GROMACS .gro file of C-alpha atoms in nm:
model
  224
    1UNK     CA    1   2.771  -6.547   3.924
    2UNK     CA    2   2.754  -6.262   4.178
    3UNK     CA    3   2.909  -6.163   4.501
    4UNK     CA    4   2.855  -5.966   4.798
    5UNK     CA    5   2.986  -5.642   4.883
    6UNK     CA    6   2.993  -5.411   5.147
    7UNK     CA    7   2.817  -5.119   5.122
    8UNK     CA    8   2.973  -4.770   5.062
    9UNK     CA    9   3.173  -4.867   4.761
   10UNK     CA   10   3.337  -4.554   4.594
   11UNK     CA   11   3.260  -4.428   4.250
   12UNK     CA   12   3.599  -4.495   4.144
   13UNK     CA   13   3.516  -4.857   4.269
   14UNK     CA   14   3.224  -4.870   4.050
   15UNK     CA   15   3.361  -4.742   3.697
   16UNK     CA   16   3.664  -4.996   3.782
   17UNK     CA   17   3.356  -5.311   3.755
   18UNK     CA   18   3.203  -5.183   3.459
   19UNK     CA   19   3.544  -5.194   3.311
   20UNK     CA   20   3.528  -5.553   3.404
   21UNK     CA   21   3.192  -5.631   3.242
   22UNK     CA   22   3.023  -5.666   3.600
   23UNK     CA   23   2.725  -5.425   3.715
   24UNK     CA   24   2.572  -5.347   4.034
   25UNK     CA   25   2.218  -5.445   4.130
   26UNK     CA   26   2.021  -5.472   4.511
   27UNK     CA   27   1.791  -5.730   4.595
   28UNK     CA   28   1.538  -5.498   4.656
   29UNK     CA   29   1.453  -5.121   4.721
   30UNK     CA   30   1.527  -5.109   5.098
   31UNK     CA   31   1.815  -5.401   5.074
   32UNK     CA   32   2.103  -5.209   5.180
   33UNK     CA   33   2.352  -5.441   4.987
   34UNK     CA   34   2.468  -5.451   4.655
   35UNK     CA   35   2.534  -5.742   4.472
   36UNK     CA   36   2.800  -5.738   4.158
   37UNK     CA   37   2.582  -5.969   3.849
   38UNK     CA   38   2.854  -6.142   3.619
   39UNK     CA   39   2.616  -6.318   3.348
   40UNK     CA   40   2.721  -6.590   3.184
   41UNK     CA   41   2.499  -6.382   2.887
   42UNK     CA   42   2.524  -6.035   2.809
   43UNK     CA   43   2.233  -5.919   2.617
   44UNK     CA   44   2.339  -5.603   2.393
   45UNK     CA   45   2.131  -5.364   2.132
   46UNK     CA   46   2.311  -5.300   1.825
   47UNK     CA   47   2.302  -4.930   1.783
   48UNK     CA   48   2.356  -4.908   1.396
   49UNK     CA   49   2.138  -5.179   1.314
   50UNK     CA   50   1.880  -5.048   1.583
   51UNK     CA   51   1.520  -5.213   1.529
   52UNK     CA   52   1.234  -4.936   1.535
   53UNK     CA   53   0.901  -4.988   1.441
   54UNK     CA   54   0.710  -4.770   1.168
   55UNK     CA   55   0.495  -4.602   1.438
   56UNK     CA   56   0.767  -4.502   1.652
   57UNK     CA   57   0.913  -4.355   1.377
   58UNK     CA   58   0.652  -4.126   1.273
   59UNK     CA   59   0.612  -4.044   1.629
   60UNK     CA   60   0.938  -3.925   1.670
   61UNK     CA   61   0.965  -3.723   1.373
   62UNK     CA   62   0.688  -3.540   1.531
   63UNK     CA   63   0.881  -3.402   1.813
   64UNK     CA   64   0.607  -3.516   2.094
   65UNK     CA   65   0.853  -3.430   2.370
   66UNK     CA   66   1.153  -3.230   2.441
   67UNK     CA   67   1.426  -3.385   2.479
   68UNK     CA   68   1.718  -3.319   2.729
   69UNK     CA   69   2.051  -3.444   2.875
   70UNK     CA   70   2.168  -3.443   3.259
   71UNK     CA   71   1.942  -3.191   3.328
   72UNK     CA   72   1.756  -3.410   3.582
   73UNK     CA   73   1.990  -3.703   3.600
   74UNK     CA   74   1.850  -3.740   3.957
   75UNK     CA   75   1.488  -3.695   3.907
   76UNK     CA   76   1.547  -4.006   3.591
   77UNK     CA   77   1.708  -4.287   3.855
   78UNK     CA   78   1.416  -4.230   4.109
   79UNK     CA   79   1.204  -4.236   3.871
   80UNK     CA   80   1.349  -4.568   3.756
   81UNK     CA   81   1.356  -4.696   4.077
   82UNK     CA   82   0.975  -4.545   4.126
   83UNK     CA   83   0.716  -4.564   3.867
   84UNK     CA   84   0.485  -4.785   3.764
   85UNK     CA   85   0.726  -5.092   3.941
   86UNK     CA   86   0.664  -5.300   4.243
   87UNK     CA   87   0.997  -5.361   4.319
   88UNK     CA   88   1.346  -5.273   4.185
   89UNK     CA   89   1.749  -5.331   4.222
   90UNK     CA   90   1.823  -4.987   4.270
   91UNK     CA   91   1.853  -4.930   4.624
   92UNK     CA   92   1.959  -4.594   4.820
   93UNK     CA   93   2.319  -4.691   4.770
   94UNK     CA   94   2.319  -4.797   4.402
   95UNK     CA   95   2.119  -4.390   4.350
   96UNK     CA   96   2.345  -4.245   4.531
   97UNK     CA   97   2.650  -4.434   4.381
   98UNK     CA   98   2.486  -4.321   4.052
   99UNK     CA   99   2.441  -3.962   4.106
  100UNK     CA  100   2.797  -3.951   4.202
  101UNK     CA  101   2.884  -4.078   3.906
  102UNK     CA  102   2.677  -3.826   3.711
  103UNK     CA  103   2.868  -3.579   3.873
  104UNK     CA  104   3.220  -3.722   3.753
  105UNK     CA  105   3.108  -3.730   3.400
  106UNK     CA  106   3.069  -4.112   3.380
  107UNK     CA  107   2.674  -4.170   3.394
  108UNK     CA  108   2.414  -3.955   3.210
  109UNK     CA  109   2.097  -3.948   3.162
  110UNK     CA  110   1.865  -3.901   2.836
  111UNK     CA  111   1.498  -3.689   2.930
  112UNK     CA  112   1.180  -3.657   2.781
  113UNK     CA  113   0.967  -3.366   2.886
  114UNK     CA  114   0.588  -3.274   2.809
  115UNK     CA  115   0.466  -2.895   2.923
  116UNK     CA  116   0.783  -2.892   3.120
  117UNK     CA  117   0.711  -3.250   3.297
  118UNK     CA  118   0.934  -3.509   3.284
  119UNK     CA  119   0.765  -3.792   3.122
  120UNK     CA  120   1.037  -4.070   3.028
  121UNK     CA  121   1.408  -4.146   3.070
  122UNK     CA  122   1.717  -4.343   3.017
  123UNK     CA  123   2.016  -4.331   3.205
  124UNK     CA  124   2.342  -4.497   3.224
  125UNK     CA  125   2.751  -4.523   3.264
  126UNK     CA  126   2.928  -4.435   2.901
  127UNK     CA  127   3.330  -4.574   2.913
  128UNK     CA  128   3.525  -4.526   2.582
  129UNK     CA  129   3.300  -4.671   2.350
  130UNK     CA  130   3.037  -4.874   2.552
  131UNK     CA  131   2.675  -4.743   2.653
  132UNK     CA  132   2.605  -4.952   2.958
  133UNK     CA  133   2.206  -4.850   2.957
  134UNK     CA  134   2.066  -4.915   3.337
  135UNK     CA  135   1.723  -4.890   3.313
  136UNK     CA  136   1.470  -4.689   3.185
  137UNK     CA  137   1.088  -4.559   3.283
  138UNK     CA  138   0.782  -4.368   3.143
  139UNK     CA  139   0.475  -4.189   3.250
  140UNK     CA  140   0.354  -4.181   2.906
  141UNK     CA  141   0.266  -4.412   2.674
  142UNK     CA  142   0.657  -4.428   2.405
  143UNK     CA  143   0.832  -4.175   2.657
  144UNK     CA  144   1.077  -4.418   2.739
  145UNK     CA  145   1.101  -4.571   2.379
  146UNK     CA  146   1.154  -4.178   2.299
  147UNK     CA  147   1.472  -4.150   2.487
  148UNK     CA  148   1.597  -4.462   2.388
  149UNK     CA  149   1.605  -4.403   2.018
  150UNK     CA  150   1.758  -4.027   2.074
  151UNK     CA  151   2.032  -4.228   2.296
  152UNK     CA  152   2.112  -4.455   1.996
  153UNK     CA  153   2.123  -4.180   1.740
  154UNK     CA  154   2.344  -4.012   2.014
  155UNK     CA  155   2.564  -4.298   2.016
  156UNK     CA  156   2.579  -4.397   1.695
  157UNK     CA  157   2.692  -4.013   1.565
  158UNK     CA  158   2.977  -4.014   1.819
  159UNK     CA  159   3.084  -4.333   1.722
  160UNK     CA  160   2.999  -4.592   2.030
  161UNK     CA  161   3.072  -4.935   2.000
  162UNK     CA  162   2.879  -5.127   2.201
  163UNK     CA  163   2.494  -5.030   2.378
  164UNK     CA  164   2.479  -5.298   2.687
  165UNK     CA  165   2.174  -5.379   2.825
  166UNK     CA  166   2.220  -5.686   3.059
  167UNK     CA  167   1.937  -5.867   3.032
  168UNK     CA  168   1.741  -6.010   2.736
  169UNK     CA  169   1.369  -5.964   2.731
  170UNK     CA  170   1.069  -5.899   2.523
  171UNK     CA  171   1.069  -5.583   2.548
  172UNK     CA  172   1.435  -5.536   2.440
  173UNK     CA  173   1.390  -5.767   2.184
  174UNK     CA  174   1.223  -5.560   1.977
  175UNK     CA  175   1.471  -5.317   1.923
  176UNK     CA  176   1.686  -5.581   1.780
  177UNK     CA  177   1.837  -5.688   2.147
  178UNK     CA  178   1.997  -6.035   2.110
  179UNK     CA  179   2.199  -6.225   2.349
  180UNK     CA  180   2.644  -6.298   2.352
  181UNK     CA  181   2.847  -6.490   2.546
  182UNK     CA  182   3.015  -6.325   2.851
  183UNK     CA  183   3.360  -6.437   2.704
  184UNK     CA  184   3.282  -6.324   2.361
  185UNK     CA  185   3.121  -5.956   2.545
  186UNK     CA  186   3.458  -5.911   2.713
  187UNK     CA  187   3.670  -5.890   2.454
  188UNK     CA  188   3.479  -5.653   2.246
  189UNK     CA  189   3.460  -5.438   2.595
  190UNK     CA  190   3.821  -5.472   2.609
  191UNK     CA  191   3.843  -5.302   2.241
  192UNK     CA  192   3.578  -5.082   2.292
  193UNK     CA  193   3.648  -4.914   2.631
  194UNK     CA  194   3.986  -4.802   2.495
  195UNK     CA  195   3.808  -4.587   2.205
  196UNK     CA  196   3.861  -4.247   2.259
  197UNK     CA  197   3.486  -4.150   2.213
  198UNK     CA  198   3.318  -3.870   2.449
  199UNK     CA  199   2.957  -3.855   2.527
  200UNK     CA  200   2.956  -3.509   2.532
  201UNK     CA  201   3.116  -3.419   2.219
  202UNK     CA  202   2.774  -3.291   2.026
  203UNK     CA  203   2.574  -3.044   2.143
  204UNK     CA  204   2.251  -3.116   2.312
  205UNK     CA  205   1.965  -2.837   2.250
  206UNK     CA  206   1.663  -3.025   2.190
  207UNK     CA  207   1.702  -2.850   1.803
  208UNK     CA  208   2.047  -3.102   1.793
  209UNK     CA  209   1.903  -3.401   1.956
  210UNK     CA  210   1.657  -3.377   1.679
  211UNK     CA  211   1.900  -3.301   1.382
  212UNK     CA  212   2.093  -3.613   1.533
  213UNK     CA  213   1.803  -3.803   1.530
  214UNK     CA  214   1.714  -3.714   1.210
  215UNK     CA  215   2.085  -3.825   1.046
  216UNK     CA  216   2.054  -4.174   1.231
  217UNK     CA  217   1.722  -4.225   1.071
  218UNK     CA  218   1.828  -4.126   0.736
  219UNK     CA  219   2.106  -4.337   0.717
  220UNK     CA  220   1.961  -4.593   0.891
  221UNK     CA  221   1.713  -4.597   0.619
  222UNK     CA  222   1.985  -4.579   0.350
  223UNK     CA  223   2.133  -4.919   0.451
  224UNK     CA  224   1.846  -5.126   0.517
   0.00000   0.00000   0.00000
């Protein structure tokens, strides 16, 4: 299900859908209109039961890449909308609408960076205790898959919920992504968004994003 809105929707507009299990997407990059997706399946990665392979692993224990947060919240949702894609839903409007909501606190953005390029990033909206991950890119072969596992560590230490990520596809799926009904997904966001979690409370040196890291893998190896 979807409908049309105008364009120029506030920020405030915005967080109010996402508290409403809907998300914004455009038809294409120079579609001025936005279109609000309601699914009828909401496809979800469980962040403590997170699915990494060996090799990914043992590449992030290495530290390959630095790793950052909102410092180049911008630079990550061009780059989403940008590299290595034909197409894309994020129009002018939807960046815009985004980087506005970076601003307010609401959206944020996970960076990878390699001899102070920016390599690979995640970004999305974080409400109470829901991650609702937007999209992702890398110039690199695992910078993206780099970002994603610091976000889940990053999650899982401050006690998120729920890691929302739309769509199911192959490439999700191997990070355990797996598929719920949208009435079953909107009750646990009705639970979850009330949680009095906060992105920011850890710090978020690249030295802390690794010790985080490092906790999540642990104990993620502890109960498998």
């Amino acid at each position: 299900m979807s409908n049309r809105y105008p364009p120029s929707i506030s920020p405030e507009q915005l967080v109010r859908a996402y508290t409403l299990g809907i998300f914004p997407m455009a038809d294409s990059r120079k579609d001025e209109k936005i279109i609000f997706i309601d699914p009828e399946y909401r496809a979800l990665i469980p962040i403590y039961k997170f699915k990494a392979s060996k090799s990914l692993i043992r590449l992030a224990k290495k530290r390959p890449f630095e790793i950052t947060m909102n410092k180049a919240f911008a630079d990550v949702i061009r780059s989403c909308a940008t590299i290595n894609r034909t197409e894309t839903w994020i129009n002018d409007e939807i960046e815009n609408l985004f980087i506005a909501l970076n601003k307010l606190k609401y959206a944020h953005s996970i960076e990878c960076w390699q001899n102070n390029q920016l390599i690979g990033g995640i970004y999305g909206v974080a409400l109470g205790g829901v991650f609702f991950a937007e999209s992702m890119f890398s110039c690199i072969s695992n910078g993206s898959k780099i970002a994603l596992i610091n976000l889940v560590a990053r999650l899982w230490k401050s006690g998120f919920k729920i890691l929302d990520v739309q769509f199911l596809n192959d490439h999700l799926m191997q990070f355990g992504a797996y598929e719920i009904k949208k009435t079953k997904f909107k009750q646990d966001l009705n639970k979850a968004i009330g949680l009095k979690t906060e992105f920011y409370c850890l710090p978020s040196t690249d030295d802390d994003f690794f010790n985080c890291l490092s906790t999540f893998l642990q104990a993620r190896m502890e109960t498998s």
